PDB file of C-alpha atoms in Angstrom:
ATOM      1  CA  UNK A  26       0.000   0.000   0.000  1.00  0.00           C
ATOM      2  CA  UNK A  27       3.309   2.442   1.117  1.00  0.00           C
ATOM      3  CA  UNK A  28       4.580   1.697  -2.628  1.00  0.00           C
ATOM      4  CA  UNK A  29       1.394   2.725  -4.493  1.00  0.00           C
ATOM      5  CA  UNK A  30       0.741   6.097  -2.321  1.00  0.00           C
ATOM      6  CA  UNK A  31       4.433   6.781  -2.758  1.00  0.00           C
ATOM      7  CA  UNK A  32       4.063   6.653  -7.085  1.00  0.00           C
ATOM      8  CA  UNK A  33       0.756   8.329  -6.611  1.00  0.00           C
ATOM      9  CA  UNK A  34       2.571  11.526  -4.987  1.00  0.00           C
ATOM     10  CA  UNK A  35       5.136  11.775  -7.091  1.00  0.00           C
ATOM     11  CA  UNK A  36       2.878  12.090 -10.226  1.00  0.00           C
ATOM     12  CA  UNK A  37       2.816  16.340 -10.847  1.00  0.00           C
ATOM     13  CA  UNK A  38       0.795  18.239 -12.904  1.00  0.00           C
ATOM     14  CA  UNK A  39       3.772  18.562 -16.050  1.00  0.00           C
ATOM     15  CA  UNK A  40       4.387  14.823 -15.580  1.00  0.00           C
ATOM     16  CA  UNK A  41       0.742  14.309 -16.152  1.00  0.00           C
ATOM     17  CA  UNK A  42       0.802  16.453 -19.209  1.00  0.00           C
ATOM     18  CA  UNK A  43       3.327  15.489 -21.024  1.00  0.00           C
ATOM     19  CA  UNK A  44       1.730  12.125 -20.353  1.00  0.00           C
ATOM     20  CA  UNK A  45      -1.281  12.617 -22.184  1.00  0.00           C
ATOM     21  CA  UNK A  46      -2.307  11.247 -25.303  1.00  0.00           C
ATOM     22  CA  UNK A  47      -0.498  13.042 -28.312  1.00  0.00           C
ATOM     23  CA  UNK A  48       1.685  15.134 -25.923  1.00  0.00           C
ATOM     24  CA  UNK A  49       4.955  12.884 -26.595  1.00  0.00           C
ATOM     25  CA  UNK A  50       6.454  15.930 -28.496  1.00  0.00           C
ATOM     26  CA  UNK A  51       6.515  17.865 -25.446  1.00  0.00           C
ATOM     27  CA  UNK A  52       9.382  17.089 -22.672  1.00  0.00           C
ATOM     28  CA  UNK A  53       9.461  18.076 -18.797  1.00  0.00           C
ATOM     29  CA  UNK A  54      10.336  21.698 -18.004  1.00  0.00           C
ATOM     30  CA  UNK A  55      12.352  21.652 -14.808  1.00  0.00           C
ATOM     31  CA  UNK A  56      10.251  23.124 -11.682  1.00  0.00           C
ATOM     32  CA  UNK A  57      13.611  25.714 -11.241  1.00  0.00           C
ATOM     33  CA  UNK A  58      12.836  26.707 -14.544  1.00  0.00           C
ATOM     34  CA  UNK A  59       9.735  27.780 -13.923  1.00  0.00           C
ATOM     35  CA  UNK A  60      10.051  29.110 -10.422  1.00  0.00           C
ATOM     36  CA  UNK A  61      12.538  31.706 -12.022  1.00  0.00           C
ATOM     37  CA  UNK A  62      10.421  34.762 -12.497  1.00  0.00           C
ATOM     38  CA  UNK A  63      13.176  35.667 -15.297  1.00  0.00           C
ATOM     39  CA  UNK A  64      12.335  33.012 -17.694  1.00  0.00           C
ATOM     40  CA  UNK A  65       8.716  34.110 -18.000  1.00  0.00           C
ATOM     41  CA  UNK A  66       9.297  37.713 -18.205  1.00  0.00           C
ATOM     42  CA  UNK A  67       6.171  39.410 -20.701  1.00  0.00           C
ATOM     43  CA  UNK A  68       3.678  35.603 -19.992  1.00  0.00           C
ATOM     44  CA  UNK A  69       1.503  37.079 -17.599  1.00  0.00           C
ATOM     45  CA  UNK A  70       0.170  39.787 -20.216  1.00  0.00           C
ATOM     46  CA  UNK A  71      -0.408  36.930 -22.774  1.00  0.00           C
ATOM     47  CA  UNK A  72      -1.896  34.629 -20.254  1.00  0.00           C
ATOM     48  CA  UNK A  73      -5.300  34.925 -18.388  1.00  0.00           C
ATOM     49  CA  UNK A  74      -5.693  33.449 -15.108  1.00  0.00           C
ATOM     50  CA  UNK A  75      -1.828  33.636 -14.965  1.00  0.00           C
ATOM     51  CA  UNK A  76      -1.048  33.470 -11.129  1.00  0.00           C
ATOM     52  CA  UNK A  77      -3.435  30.673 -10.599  1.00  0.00           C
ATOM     53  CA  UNK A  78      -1.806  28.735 -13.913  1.00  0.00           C
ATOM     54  CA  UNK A  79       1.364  29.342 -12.829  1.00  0.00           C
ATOM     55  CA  UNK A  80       0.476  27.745  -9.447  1.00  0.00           C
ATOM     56  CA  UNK A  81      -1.332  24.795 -10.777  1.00  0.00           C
ATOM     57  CA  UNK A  82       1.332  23.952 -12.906  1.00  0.00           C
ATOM     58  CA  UNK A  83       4.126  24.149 -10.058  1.00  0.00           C
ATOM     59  CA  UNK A  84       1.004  21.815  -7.870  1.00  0.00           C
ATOM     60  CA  UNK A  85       0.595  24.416  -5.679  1.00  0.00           C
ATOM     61  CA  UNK A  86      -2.238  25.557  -3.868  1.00  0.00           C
ATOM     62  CA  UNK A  87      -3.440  28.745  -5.057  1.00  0.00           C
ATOM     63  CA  UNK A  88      -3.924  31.279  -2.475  1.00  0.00           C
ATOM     64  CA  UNK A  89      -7.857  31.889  -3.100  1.00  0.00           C
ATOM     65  CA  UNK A  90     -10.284  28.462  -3.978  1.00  0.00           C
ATOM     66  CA  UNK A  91     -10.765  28.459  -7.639  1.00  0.00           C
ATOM     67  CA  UNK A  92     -14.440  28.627  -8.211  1.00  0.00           C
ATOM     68  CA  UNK A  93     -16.092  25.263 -10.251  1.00  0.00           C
ATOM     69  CA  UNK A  94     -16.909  27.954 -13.378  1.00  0.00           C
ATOM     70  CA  UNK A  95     -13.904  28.848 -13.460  1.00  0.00           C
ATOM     71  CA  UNK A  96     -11.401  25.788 -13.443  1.00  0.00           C
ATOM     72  CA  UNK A  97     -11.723  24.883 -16.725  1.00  0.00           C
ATOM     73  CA  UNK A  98     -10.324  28.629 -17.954  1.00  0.00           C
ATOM     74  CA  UNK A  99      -8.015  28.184 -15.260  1.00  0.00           C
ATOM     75  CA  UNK A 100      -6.749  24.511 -16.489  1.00  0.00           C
ATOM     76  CA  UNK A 101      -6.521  25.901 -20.478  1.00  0.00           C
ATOM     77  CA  UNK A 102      -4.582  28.710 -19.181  1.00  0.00           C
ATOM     78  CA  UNK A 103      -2.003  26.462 -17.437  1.00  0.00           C
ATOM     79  CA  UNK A 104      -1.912  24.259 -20.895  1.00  0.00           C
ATOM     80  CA  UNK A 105      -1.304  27.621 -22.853  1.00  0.00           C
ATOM     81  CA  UNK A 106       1.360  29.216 -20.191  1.00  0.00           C
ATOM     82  CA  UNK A 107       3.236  25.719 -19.967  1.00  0.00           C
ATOM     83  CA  UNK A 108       3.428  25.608 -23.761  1.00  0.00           C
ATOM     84  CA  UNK A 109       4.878  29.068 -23.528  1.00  0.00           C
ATOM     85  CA  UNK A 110       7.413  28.128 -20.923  1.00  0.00           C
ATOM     86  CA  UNK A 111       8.033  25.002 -23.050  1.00  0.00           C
ATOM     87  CA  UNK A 112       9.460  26.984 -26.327  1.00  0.00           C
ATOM     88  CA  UNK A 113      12.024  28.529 -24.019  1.00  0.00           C
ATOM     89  CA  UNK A 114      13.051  26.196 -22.288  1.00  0.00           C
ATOM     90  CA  UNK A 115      13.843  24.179 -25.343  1.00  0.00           C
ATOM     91  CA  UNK A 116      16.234  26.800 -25.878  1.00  0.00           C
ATOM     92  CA  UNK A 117      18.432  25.920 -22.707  1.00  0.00           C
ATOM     93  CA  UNK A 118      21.421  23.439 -22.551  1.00  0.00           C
ATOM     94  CA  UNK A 119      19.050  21.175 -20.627  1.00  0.00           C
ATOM     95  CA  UNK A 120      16.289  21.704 -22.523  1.00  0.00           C
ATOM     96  CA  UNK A 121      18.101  20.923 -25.778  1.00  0.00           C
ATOM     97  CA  UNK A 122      19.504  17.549 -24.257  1.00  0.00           C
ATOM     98  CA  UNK A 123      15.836  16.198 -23.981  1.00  0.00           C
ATOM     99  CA  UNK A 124      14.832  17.171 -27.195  1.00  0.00           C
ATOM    100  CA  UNK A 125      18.084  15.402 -28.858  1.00  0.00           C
ATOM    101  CA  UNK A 126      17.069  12.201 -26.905  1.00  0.00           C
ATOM    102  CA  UNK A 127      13.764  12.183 -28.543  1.00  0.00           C
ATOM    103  CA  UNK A 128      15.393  13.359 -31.816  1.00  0.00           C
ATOM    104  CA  UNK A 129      17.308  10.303 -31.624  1.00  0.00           C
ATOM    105  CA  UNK A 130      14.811   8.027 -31.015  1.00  0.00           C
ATOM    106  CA  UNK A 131      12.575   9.485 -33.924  1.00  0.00           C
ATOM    107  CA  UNK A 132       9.805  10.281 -31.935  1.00  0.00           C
ATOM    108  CA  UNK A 133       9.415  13.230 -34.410  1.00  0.00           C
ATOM    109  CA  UNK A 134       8.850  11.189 -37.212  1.00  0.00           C
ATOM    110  CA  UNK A 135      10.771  11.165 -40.439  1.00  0.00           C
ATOM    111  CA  UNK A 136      10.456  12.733 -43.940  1.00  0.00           C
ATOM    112  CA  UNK A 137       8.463  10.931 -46.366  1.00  0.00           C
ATOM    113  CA  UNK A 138      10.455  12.715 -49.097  1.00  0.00           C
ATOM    114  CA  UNK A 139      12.933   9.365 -51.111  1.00  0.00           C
ATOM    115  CA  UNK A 140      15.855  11.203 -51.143  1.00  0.00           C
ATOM    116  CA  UNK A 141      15.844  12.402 -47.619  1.00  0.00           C
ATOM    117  CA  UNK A 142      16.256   8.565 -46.599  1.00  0.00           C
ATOM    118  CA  UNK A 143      14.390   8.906 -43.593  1.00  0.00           C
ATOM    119  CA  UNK A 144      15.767  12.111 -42.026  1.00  0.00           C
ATOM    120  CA  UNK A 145      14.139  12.435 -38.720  1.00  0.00           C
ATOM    121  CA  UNK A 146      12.263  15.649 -38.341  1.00  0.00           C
ATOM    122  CA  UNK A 147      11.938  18.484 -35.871  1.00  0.00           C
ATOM    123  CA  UNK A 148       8.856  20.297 -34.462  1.00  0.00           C
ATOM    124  CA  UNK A 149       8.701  24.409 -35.153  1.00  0.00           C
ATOM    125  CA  UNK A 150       6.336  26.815 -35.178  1.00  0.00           C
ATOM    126  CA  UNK A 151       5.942  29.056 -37.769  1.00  0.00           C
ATOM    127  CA  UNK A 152       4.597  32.062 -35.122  1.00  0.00           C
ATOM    128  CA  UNK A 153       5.673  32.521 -31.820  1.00  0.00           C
ATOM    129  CA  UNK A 154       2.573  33.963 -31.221  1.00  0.00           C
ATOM    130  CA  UNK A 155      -0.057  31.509 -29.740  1.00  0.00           C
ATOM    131  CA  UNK A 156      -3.140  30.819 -31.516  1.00  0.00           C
ATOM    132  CA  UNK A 157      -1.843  31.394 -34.957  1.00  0.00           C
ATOM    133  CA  UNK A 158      -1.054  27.965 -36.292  1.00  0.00           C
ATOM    134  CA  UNK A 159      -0.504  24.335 -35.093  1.00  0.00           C
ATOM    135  CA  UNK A 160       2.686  22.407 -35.249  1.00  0.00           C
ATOM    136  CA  UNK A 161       5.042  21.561 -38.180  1.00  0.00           C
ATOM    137  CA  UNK A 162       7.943  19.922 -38.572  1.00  0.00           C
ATOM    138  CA  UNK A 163      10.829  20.338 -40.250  1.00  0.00           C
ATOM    139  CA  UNK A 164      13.153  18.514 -42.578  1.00  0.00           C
ATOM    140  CA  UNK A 165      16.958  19.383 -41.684  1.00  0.00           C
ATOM    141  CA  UNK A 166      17.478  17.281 -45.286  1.00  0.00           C
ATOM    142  CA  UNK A 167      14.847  19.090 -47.937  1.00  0.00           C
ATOM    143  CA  UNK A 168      14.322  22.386 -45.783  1.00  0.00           C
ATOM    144  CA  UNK A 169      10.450  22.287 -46.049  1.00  0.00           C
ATOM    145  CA  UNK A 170       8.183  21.936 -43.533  1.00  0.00           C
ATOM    146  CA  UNK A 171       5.413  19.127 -43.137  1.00  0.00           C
ATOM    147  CA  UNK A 172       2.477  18.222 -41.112  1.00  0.00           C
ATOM    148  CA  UNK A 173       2.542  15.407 -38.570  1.00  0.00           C
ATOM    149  CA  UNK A 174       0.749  12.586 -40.072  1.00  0.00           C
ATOM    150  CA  UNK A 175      -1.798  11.769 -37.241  1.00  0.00           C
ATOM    151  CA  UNK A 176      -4.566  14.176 -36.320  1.00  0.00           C
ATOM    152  CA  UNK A 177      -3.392  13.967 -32.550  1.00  0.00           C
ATOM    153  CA  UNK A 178      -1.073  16.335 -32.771  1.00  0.00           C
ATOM    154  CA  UNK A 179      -2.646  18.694 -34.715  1.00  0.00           C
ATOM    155  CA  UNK A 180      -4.121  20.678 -31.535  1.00  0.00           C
ATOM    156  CA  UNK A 181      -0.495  21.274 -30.552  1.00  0.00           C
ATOM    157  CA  UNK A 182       0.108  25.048 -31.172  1.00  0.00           C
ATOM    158  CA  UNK A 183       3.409  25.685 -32.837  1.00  0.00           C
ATOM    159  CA  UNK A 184       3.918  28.486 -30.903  1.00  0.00           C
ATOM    160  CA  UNK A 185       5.082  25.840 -28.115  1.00  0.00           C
ATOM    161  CA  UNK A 186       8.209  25.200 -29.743  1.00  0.00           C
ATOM    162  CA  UNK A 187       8.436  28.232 -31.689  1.00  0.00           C
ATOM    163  CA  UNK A 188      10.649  30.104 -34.627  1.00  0.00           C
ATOM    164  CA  UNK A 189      14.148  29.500 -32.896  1.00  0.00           C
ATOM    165  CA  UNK A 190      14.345  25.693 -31.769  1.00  0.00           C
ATOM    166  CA  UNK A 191      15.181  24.117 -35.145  1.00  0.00           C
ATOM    167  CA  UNK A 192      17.942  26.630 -36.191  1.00  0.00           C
ATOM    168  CA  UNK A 193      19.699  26.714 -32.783  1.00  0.00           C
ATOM    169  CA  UNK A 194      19.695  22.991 -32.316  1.00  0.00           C
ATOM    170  CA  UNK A 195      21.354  21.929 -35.598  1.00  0.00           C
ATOM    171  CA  UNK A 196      23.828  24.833 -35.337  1.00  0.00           C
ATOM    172  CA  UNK A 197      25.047  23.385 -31.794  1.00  0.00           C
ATOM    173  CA  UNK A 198      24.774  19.668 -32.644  1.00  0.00           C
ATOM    174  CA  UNK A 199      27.312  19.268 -35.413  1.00  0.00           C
ATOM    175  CA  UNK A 200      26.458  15.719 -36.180  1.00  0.00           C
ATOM    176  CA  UNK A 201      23.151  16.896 -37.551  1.00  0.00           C
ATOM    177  CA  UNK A 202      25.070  18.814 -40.134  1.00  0.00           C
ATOM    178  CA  UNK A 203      27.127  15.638 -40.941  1.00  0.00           C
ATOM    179  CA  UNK A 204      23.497  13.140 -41.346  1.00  0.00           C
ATOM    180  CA  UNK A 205      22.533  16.121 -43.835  1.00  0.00           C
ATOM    181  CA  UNK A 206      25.740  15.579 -45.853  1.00  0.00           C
ATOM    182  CA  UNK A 207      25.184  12.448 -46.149  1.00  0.00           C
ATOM    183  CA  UNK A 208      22.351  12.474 -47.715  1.00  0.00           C
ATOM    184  CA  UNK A 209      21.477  12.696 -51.800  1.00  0.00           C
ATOM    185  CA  UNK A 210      20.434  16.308 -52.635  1.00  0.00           C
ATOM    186  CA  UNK A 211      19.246  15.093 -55.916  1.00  0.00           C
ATOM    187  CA  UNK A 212      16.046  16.028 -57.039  1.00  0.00           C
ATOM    188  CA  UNK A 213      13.595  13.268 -58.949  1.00  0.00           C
ATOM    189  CA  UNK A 214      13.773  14.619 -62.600  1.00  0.00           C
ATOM    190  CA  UNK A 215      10.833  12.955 -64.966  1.00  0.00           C
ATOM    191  CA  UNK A 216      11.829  11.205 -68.422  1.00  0.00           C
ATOM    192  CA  UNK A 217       9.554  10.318 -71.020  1.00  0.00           C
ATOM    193  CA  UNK A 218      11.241   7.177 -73.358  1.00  0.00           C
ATOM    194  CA  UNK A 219      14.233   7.476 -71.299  1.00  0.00           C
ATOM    195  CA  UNK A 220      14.958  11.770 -72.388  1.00  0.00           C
ATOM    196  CA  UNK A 221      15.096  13.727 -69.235  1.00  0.00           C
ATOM    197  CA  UNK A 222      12.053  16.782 -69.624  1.00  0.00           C
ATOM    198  CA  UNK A 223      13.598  20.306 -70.011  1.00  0.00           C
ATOM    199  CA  UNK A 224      13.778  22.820 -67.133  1.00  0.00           C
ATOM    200  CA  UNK A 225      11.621  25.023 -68.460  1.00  0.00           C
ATOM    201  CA  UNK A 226       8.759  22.555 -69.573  1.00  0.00           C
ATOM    202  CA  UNK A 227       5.829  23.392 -67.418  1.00  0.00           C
ATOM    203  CA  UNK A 228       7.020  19.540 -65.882  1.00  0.00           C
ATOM    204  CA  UNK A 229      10.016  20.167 -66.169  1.00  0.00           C
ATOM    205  CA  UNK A 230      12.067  20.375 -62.219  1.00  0.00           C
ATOM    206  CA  UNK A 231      12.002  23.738 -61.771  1.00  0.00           C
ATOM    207  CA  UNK A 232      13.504  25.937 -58.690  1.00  0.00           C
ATOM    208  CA  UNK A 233      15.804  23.194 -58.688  1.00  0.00           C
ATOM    209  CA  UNK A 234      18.282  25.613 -57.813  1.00  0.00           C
ATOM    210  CA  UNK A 235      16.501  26.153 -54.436  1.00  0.00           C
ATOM    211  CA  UNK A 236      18.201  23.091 -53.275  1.00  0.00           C
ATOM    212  CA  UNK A 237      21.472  23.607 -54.343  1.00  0.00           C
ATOM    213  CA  UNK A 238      23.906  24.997 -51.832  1.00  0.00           C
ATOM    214  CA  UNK A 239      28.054  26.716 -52.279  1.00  0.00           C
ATOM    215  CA  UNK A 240      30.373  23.789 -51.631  1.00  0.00           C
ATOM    216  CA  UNK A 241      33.337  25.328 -53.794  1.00  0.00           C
ATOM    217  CA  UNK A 242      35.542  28.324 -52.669  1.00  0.00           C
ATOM    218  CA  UNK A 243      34.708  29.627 -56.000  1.00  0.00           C
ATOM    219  CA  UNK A 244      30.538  29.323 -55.694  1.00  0.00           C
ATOM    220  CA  UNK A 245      31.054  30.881 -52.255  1.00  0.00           C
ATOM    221  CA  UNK A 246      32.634  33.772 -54.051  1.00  0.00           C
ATOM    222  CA  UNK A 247      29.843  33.670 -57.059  1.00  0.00           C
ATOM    223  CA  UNK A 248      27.561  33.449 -54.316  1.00  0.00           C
ATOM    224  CA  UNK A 249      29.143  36.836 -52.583  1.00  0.00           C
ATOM    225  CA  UNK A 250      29.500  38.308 -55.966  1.00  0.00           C
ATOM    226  CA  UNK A 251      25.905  38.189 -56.391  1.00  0.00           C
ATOM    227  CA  UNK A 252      24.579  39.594 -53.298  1.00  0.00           C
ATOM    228  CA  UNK A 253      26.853  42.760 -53.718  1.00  0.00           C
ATOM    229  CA  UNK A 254      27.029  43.445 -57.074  1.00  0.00           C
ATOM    230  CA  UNK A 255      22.888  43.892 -57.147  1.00  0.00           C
ATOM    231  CA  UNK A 256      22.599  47.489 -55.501  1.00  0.00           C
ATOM    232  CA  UNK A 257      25.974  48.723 -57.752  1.00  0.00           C
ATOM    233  CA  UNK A 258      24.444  48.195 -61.176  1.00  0.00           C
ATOM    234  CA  UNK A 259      20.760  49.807 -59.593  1.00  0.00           C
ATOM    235  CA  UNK A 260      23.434  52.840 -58.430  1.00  0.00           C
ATOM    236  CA  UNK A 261      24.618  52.624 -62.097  1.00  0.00           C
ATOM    237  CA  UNK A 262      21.511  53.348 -63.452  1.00  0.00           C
ATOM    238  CA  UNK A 263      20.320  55.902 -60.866  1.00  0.00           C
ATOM    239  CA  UNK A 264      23.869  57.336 -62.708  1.00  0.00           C
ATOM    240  CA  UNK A 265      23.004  57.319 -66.130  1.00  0.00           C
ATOM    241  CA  UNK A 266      19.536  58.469 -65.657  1.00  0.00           C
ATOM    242  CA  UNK A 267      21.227  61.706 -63.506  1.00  0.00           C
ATOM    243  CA  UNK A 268      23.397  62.180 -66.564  1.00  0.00           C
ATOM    244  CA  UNK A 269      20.565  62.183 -69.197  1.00  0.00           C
ATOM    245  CA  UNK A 270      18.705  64.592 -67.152  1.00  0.00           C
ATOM    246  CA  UNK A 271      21.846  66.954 -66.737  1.00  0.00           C
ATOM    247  CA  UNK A 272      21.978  66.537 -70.897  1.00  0.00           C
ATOM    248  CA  UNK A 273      18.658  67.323 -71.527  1.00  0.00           C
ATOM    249  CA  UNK A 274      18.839  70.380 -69.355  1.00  0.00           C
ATOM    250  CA  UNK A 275      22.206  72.107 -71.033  1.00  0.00           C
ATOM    251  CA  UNK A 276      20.245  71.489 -74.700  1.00  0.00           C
ATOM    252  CA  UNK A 277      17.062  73.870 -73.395  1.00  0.00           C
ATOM    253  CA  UNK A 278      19.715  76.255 -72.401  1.00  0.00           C
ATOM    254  CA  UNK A 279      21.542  76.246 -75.401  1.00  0.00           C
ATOM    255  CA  UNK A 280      17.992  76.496 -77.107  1.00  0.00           C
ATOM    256  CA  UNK A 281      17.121  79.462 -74.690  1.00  0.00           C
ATOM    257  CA  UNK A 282      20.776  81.149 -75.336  1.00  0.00           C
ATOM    258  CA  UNK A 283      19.935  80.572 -79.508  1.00  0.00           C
ATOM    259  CA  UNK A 284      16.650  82.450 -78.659  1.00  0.00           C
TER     260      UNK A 284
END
């Protein structure tokens, strides 16, 4: 009897949570987290019903009885501030080591896409404001985004994991970079009797280029070249047109001086 009470009092309100059905993408904000008022500077203005979410999320007891009509506003409140806590902490060294164990284990999913051989995928918002739009995820392989492929996670709000996470955890976990390396960035091109279709067919693989990424010192530099030499020949023109105007007005003073 000792043993059950004793698992029955450990369970907590995030426990719980991230227990639930369709929850798995979400992983256990530490209580310290939380309890520093730092780390959710700017929630209570978002949030309604903040101090008593805040409270049922830490399992304390608020410091006024919540009223019957009002714990359900209070319990969606603590699911919307603990989402909001969640996309930050998934930003911190610890919260970053709990995602990659999950990443690991491809709890994610993977892409569907052939020549992404089964890249595992990431969760991101495309807001970081809440209420927007649900969950995506991400292919570190193709760079497009997908939706999860069962309807249980489609009342996840992307703002829970936010703009940021992908970016920052492939740019600290180098071997990321190396699975994406490995992988074919070919793109399926259609034949018809064995002859490949043209580019510019209306079948053809267009924006193929999107895909294609510097390797070479000298693309780098093409690459560089391109992205500075834009605004010079706009400055050229701004130029000539100065110069045609400056023409134009010396002939109708030459015509006024013949006058």
């Amino acid at each position: 009897m000792s043993d059950n009470n004793s698992s029955e009092e450990l369970e907590t309100w995030i426990s719980n949570f991230c227990g639930l059905y369709g929850h798995d993408y979400f992983v256990e904000v530490a209580p310290e987290f939380i309890e520093d008022d730092f780390n959710l500077t700017g929630l209570s203005s978002i949030v309604p019903f903040y101090r008593e979410a805040l409270d049922m999320i830490l399992d304390f007891e608020p410091d006024k009885p919540i009223s019957v009509s009002d714990l359900p506003l209070v319990q969606h409140s603590a699911e919307l501030l603990y989402g909001l806590i969640h996309s930050r902490f998934i930003l911190t060294k610890q919260g970053l080591q709990q995602m990659v164990d999950k990443y690991d284990k491809k709890q994610f999913g993977v892409c569907p896409r052939v020549y992404c051989e089964s890249m595992p995928f990431l969760p991101i918002g495309r807001h970081d404001q809440p209420g927007v739009e649900t969950v995506r995820l991400y292919c570190p392989s193709c760079f497009d985004l997908y939706l999860p492929n069962s309807s249980r996670y489609l009342n996840i709000d992307g703002a829970f994991f936010g703009t940021t996470f992908p970016g920052l955890f492939i740019k600290i976990f180098s071997e990321i970079d190396q699975q994406i390396k490995l992988r074919n960035k070919k793109q399926y091109e259609l034949k018809i009797f064995g002859f490949k279709i043209n580019e510019e067919s209306q079948f053809g693989s267009r924006m193929k280029w999107l895909r294609k990424l510097p390797k070479t010192e000298k693309e780098f530099e093409e690459l560089n070249n391109c992205q500075y030499e834009i605004p010079l020949d706009d400055e050229e023109d701004i130029e000539d047109e100065d110069e045609n105007i400056d023409d134009d007005q010396e002939e109708d003073d030459d015509d006024v001086e013949m006058k």
